[in-house]
CSV table of C-alpha atoms in Angstrom, one decimal:
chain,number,residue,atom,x,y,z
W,1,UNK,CA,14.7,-115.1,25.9
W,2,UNK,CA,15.8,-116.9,22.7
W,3,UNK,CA,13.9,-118.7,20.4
W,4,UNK,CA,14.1,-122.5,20.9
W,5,UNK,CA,15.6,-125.0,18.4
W,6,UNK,CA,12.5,-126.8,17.3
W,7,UNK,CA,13.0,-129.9,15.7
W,8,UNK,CA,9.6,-131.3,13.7
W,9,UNK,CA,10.2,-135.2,12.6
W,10,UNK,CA,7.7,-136.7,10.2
W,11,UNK,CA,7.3,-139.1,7.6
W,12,UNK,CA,9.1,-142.3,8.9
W,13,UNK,CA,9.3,-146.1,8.2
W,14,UNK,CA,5.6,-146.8,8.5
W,15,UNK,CA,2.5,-147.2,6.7
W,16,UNK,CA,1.1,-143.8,7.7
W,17,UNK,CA,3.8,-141.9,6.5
W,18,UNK,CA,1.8,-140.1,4.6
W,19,UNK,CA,-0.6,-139.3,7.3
W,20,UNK,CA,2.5,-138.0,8.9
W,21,UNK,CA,4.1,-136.1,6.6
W,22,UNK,CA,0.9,-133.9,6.6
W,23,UNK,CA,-0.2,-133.5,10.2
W,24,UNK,CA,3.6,-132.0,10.2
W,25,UNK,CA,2.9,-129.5,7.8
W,26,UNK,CA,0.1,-128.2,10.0
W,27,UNK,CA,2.4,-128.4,13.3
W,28,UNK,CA,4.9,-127.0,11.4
W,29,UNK,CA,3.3,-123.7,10.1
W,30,UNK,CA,1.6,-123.2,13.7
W,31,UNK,CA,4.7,-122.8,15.3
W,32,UNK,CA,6.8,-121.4,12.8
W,33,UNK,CA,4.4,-118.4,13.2
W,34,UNK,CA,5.9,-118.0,16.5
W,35,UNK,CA,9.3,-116.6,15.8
W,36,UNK,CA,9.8,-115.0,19.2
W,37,UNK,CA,9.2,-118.6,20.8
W,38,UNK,CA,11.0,-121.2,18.0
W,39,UNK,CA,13.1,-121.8,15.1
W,40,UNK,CA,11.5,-124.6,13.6
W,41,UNK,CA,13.8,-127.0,11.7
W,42,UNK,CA,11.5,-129.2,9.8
W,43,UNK,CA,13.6,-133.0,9.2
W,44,UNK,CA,11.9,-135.5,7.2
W,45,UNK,CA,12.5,-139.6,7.7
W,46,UNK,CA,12.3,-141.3,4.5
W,47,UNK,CA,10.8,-144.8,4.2
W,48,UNK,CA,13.7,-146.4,4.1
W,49,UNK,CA,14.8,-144.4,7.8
W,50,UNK,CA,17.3,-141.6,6.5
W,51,UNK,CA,17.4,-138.2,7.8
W,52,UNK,CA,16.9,-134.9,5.7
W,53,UNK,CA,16.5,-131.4,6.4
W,54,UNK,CA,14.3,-129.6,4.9
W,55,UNK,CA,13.6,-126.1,4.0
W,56,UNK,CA,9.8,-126.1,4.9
W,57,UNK,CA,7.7,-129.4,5.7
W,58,UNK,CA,6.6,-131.8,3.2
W,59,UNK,CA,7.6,-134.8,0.6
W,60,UNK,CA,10.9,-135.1,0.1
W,61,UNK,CA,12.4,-132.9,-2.8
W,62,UNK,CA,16.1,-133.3,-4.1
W,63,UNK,CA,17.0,-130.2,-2.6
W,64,UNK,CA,17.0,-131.8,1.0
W,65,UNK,CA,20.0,-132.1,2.9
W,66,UNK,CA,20.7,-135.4,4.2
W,67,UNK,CA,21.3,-135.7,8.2
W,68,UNK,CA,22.0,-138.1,11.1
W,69,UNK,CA,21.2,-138.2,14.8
W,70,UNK,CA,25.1,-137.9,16.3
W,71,UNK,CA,25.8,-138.9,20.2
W,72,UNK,CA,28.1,-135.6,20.4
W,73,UNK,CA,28.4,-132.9,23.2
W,74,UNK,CA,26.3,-130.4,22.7
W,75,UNK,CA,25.0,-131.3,18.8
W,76,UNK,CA,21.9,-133.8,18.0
W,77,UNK,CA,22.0,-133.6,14.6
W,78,UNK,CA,24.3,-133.5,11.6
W,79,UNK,CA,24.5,-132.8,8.2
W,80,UNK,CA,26.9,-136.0,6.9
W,81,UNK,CA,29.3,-133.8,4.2
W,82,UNK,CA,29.5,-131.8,7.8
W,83,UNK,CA,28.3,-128.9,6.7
W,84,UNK,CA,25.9,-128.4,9.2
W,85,UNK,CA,24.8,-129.1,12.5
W,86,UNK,CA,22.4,-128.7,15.7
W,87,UNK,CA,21.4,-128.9,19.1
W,88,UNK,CA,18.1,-129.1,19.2
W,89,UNK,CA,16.1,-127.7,22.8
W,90,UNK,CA,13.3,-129.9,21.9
W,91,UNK,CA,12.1,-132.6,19.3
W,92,UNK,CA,8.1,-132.5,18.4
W,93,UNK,CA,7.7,-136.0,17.0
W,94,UNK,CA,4.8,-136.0,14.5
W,95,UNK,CA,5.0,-139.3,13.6
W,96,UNK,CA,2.3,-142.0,13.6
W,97,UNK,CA,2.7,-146.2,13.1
W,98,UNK,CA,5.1,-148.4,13.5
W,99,UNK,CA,8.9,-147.4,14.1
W,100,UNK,CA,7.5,-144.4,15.2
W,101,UNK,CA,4.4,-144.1,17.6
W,102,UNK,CA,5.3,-147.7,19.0
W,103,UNK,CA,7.7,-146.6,21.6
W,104,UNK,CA,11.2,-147.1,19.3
W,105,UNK,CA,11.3,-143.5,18.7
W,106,UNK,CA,10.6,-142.3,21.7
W,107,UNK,CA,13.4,-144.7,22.8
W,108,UNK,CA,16.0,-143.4,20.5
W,109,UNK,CA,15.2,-140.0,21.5
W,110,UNK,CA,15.9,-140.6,25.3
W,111,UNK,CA,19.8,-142.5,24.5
W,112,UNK,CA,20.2,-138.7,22.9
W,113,UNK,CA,19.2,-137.1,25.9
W,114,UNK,CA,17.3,-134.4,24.1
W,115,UNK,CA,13.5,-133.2,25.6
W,116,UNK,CA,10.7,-134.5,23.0
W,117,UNK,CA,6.8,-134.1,22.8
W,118,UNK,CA,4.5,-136.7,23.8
W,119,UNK,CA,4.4,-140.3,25.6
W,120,UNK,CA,7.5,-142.3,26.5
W,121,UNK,CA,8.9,-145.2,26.0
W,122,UNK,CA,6.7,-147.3,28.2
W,123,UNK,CA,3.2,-145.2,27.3
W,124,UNK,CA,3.9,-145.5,23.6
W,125,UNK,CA,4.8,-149.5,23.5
W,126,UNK,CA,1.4,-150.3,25.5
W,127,UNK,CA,-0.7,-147.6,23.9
W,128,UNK,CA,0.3,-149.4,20.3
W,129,UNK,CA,-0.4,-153.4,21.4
W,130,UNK,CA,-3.9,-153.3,20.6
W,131,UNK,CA,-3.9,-156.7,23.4
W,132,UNK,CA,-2.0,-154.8,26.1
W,133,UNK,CA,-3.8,-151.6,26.2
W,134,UNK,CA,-7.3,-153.7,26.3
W,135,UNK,CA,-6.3,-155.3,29.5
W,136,UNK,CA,-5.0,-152.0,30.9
W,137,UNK,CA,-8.1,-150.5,29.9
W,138,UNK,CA,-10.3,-153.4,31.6
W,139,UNK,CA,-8.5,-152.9,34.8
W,140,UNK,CA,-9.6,-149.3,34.7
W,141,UNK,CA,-13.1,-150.5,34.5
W,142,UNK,CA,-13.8,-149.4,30.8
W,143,UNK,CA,-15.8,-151.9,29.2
W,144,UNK,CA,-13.7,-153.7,26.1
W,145,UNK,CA,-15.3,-156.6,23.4
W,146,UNK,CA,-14.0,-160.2,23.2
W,147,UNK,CA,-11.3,-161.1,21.3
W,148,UNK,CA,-8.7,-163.9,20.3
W,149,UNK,CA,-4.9,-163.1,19.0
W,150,UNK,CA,-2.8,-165.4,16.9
W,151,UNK,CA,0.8,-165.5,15.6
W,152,UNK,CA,2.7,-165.4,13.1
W,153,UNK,CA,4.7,-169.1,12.9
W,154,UNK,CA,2.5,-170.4,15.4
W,155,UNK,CA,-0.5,-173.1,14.6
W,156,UNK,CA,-3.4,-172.1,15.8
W,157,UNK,CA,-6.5,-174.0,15.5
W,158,UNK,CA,-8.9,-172.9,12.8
W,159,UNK,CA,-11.8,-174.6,13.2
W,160,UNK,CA,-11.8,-173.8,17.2
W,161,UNK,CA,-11.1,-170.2,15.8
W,162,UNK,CA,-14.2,-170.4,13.7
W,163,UNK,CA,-16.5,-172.0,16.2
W,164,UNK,CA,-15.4,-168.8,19.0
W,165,UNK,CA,-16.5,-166.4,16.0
W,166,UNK,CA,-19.8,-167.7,15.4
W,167,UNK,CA,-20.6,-168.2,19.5
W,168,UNK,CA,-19.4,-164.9,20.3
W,169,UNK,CA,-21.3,-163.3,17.3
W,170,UNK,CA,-20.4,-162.5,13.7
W,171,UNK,CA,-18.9,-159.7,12.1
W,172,UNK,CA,-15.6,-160.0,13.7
W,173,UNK,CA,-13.0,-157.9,12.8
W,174,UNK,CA,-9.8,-159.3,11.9
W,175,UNK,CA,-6.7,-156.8,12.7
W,176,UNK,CA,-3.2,-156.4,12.9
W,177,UNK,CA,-2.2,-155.9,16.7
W,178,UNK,CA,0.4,-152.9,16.8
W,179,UNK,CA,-0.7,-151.2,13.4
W,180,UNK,CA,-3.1,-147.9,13.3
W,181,UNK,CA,-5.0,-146.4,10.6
W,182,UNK,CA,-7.4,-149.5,9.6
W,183,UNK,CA,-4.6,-151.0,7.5
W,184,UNK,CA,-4.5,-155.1,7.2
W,185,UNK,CA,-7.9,-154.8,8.6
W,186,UNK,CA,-11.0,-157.0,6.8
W,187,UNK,CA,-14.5,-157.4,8.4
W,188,UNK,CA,-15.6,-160.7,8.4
W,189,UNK,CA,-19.3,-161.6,8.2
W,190,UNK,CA,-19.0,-165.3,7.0
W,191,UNK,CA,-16.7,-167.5,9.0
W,192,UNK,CA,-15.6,-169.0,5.7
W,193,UNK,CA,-13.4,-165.6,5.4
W,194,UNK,CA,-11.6,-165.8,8.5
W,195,UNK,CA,-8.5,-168.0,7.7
W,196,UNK,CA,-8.1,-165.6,4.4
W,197,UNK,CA,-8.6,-162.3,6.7
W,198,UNK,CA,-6.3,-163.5,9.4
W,199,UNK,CA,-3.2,-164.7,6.4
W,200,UNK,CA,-4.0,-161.0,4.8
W,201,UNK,CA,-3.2,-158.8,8.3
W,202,UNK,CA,-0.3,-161.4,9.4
W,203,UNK,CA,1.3,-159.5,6.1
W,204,UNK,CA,1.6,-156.4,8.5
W,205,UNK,CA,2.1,-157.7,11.7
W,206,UNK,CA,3.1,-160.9,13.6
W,207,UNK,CA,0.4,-160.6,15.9
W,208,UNK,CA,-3.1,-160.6,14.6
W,209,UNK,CA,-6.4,-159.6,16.5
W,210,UNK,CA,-9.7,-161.4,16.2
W,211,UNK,CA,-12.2,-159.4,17.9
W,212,UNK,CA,-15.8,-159.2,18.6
W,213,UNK,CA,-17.3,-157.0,15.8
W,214,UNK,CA,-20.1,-153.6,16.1
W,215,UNK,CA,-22.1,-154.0,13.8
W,216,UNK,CA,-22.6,-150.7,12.1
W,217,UNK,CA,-20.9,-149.3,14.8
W,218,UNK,CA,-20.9,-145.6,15.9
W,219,UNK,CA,-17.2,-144.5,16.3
W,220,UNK,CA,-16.8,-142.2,19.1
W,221,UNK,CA,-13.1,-140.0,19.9
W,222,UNK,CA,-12.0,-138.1,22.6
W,223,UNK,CA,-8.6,-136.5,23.0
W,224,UNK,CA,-6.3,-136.1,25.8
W,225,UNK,CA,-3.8,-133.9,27.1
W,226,UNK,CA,-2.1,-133.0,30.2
W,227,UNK,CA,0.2,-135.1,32.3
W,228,UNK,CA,-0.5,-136.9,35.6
W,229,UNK,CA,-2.9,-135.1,38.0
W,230,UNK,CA,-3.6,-132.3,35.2
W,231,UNK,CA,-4.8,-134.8,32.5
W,232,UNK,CA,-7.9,-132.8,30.4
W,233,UNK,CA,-10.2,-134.2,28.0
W,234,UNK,CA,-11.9,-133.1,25.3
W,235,UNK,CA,-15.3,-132.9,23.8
W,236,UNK,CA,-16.7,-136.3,22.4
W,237,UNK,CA,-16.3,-136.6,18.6
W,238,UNK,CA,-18.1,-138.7,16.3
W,239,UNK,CA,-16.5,-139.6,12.8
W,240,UNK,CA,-19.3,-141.3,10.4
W,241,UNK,CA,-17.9,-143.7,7.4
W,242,UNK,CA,-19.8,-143.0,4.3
W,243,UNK,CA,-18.2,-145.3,1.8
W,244,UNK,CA,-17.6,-148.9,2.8
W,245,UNK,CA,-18.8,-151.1,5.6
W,246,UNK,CA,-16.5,-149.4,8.3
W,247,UNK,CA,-13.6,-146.7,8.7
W,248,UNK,CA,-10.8,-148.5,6.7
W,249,UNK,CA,-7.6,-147.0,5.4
W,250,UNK,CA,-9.9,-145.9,2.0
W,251,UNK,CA,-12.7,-144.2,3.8
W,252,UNK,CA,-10.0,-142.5,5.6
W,253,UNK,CA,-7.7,-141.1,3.2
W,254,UNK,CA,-8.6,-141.9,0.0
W,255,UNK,CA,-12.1,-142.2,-1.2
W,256,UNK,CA,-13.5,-138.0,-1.7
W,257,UNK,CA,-16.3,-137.8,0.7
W,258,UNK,CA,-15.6,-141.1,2.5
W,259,UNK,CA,-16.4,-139.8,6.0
W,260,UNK,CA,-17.8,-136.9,7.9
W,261,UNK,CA,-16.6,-135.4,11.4
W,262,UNK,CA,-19.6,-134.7,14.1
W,263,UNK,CA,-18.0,-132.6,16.9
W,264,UNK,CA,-19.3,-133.1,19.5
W,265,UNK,CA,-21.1,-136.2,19.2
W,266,UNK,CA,-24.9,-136.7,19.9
W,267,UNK,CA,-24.4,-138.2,23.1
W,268,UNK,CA,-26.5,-138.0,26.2
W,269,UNK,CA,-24.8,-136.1,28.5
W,270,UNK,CA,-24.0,-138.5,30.7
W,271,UNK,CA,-22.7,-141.0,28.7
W,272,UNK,CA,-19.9,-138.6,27.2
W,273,UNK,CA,-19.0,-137.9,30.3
W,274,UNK,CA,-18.5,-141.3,31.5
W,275,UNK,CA,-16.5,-141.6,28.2
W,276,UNK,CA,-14.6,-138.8,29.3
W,277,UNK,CA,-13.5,-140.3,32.2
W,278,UNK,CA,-12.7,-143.7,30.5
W,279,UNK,CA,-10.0,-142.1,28.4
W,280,UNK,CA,-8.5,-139.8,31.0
W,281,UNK,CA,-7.9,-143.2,33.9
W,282,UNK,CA,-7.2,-145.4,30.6
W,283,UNK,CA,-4.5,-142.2,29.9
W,284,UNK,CA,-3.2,-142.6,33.7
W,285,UNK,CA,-2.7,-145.9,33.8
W,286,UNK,CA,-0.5,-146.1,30.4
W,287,UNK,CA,1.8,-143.6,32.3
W,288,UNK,CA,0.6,-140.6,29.3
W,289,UNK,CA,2.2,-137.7,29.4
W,290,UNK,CA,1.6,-135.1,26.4
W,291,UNK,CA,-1.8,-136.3,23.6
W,292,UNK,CA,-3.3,-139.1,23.3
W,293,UNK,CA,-6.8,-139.8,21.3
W,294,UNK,CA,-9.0,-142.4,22.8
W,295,UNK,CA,-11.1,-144.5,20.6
W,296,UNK,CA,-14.7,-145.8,21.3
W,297,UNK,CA,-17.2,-147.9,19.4
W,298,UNK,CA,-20.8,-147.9,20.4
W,299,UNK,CA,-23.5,-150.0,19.5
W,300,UNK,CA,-27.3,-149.2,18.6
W,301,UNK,CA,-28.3,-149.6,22.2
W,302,UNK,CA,-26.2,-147.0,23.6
W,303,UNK,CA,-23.4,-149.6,25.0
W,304,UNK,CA,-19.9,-148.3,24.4
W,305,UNK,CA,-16.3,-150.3,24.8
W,306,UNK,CA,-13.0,-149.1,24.1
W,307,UNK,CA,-11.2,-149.7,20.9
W,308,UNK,CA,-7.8,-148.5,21.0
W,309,UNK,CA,-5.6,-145.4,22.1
W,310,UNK,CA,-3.1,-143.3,20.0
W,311,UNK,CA,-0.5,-141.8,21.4
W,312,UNK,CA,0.4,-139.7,18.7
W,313,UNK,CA,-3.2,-139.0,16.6
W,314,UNK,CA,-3.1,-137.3,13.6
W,315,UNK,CA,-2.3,-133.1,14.0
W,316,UNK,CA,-3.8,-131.5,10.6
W,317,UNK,CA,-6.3,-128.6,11.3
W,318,UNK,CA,-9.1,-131.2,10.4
W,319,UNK,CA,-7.7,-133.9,12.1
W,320,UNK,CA,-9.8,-135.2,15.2
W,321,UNK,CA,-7.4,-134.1,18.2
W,322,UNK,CA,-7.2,-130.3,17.1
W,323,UNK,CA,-11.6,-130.5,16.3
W,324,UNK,CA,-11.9,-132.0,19.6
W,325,UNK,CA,-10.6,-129.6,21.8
W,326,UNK,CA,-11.5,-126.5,19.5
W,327,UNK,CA,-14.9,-127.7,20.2
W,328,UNK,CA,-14.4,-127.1,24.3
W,329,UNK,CA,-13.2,-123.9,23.5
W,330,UNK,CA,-9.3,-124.4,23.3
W,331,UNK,CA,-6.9,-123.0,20.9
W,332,UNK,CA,-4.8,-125.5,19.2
W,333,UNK,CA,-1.9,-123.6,18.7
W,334,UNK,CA,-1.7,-122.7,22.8
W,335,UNK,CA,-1.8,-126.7,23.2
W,336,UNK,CA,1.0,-127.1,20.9
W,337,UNK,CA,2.7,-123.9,23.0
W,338,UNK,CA,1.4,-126.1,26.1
W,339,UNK,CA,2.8,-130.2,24.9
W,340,UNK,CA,6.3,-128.5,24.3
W,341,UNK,CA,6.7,-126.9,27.6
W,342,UNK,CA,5.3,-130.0,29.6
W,343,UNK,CA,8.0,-132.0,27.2
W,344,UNK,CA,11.0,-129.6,28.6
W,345,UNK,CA,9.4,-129.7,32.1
W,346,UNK,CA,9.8,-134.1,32.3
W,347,UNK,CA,12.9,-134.1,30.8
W,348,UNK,CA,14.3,-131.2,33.3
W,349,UNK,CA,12.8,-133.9,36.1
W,350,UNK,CA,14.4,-137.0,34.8
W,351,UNK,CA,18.0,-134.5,34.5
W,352,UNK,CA,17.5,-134.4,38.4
W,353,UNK,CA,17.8,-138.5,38.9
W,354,UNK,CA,20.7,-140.5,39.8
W,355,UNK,CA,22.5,-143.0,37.6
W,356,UNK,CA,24.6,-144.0,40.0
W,357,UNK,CA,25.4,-145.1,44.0
């Protein structure tokens, strides 16, 4: 059997295209291991949404050659001085944010009919609207925190905004609605910050979450992956911020030390459980298919309520989703094998459908 024509994007127009750029590298090296199974053709998105191919997965370096996505028989991608081109078997989108986890991709992916890793169109939208994916999650049962949303060009009341904070219960936290990675979020413990908090993540976003904070919250993880009926779930993670009042964008990436990975959690036994069943009907009713990570926060009494869910989590070797599941025993690299051949297996099914009378 041949070797398929793997196609590895990263890197994209987002804010966590950094982030992206090296969960690729991991993806990348995992399966370019496998010669017999893939050639892995590593293409990089710049900020600004151009196409280059590289020689092996990283920044971009001068040496890249510049593509484009092409609507041709039998070719996906091109090199524009024509020098080159490809038709990819499958595309493994490594890609987190907006313009890239938020459903657009996975769009543009389907009009060039090529198989790709990971949730759909429909799956990834929800799964990004912080808003939408609570409601989803509440008709599943999970338990979610109160919360208000505002927009951008739209009055809103500020002092009735105020007056919710302090009934419900300061901290709230202030955050932009389809954004991932802590960025444009502030924690608000005096309602005089609020107005400022809310201006500052309206930079990022044109929807803006005001939710019910945790104080000191633990912040439990589980990962997802399967498809329908053969959805599994992982081990329950726990990832502890050690610099600053909660898991922002610095604690994340930046500051040395900033947090620590606990995997699995200290949970009672029953409670993960539960959990685990939370993400896996919360993954179900988004329509899932492929990974997904499913967020928790959990306060000092034990009570848990869903945060968000990502339907493209970070992929490095110490990134949560890989931890997770090598904690129940799996081997990452046989759930990469595993996401690719559920990815040809949908889009063989959707070949079978009619598009016309």
């Amino acid at each position: 059997m041949l070797a398929l024509n793997l196609v590895v994007l990263y890197g994209g127009k987002s804010t966590e295209h950094e982030v992206s750029v090296h969960s690729a590298q991991t993806v990348c090296r995992l399966l370019a291991q496998q010669k017999d199974k893939y050639t892995v053709y590593p293409v990089f998105i710049s900020k600004e949404g151009y196409w280059f191919l590289q020689s092996s997965c990283g920044p971009q370096t001068p040496a890249d050659l510049p593509i484009t996505p092409v609507l041709r028989p039998g070719v996906h991608l091109a090199a524009l001085d024509g020098s080159w081109s490809l038709r990819a078997d499958v595309v493994f989108p490594v890609l987190h944010g907006t313009n890239c986890e938020d459903g657009t991709m996975q769009g543009f992916l389907e009009t060039l009919q090529v198989p790709y890793v990971g949730c759909g169109v429909l799956a990834s939208a929800i799964g990004m609207d912080k808003e939408i994916a609570k409601l989803i999650a509440r008709e599943t049962g999970a338990p979610v925190l109160p919360y208000r949303v505002v927009s951008k060009g739209k009055a809103y009341d500020q002092k009735e905004l105020e007056n919710w904070a302090v009934q419900t219960g300061l901290p709230v936290f202030v955050k932009p609605v389809r954004l991932g990675s802590s960025v444009g979020v502030r924690k608000v413990k005096d309602v005089s910050q609020l107005n400022d908090a809310v201006k500052f993540a309206l930079r990022f976003d044109t929807d803006v979450m005001i939710e019910k904070g945790v104080d000191h919250a633990r912040e439990i993880f589980c990962a997802i992956y399967g498809d329908g009926e053969t959805v599994k779930s992982s081990a329950c993670g726990e990832l502890r911020h050690l610099a600053g009042e909660f898991f922002d964008y610095e604690a994340k990436y930046i500051t040395a030390g900033g947090c620590e990975t606990k995997v699995p959690a200290d949970l009672p036994e029953q409670t993960a459980q539960k959990m685990r069943q939370d993400s896996e009907r919360i993954f179900r009713a988004l329509r899932g298919s492929g990974l997904a990570r499913v967020d928790f926060l959990m306060d000092k009494n034990g009570a848990y309520y869903f945060s968000e869910i990502n339907t493209l989590p970070g992929m490095s070797e110490t990134s949560l989703f890989p931890q997770l599941f090598e904690a129940c025993g799996e081997d990452y690299t046989a759930i990469l094998n595993r996401l690719i051949e559920m990815a040809l297996v949908r889009h063989k099914q959707k070949e079978t459908l009619a598009f016309s009378r």
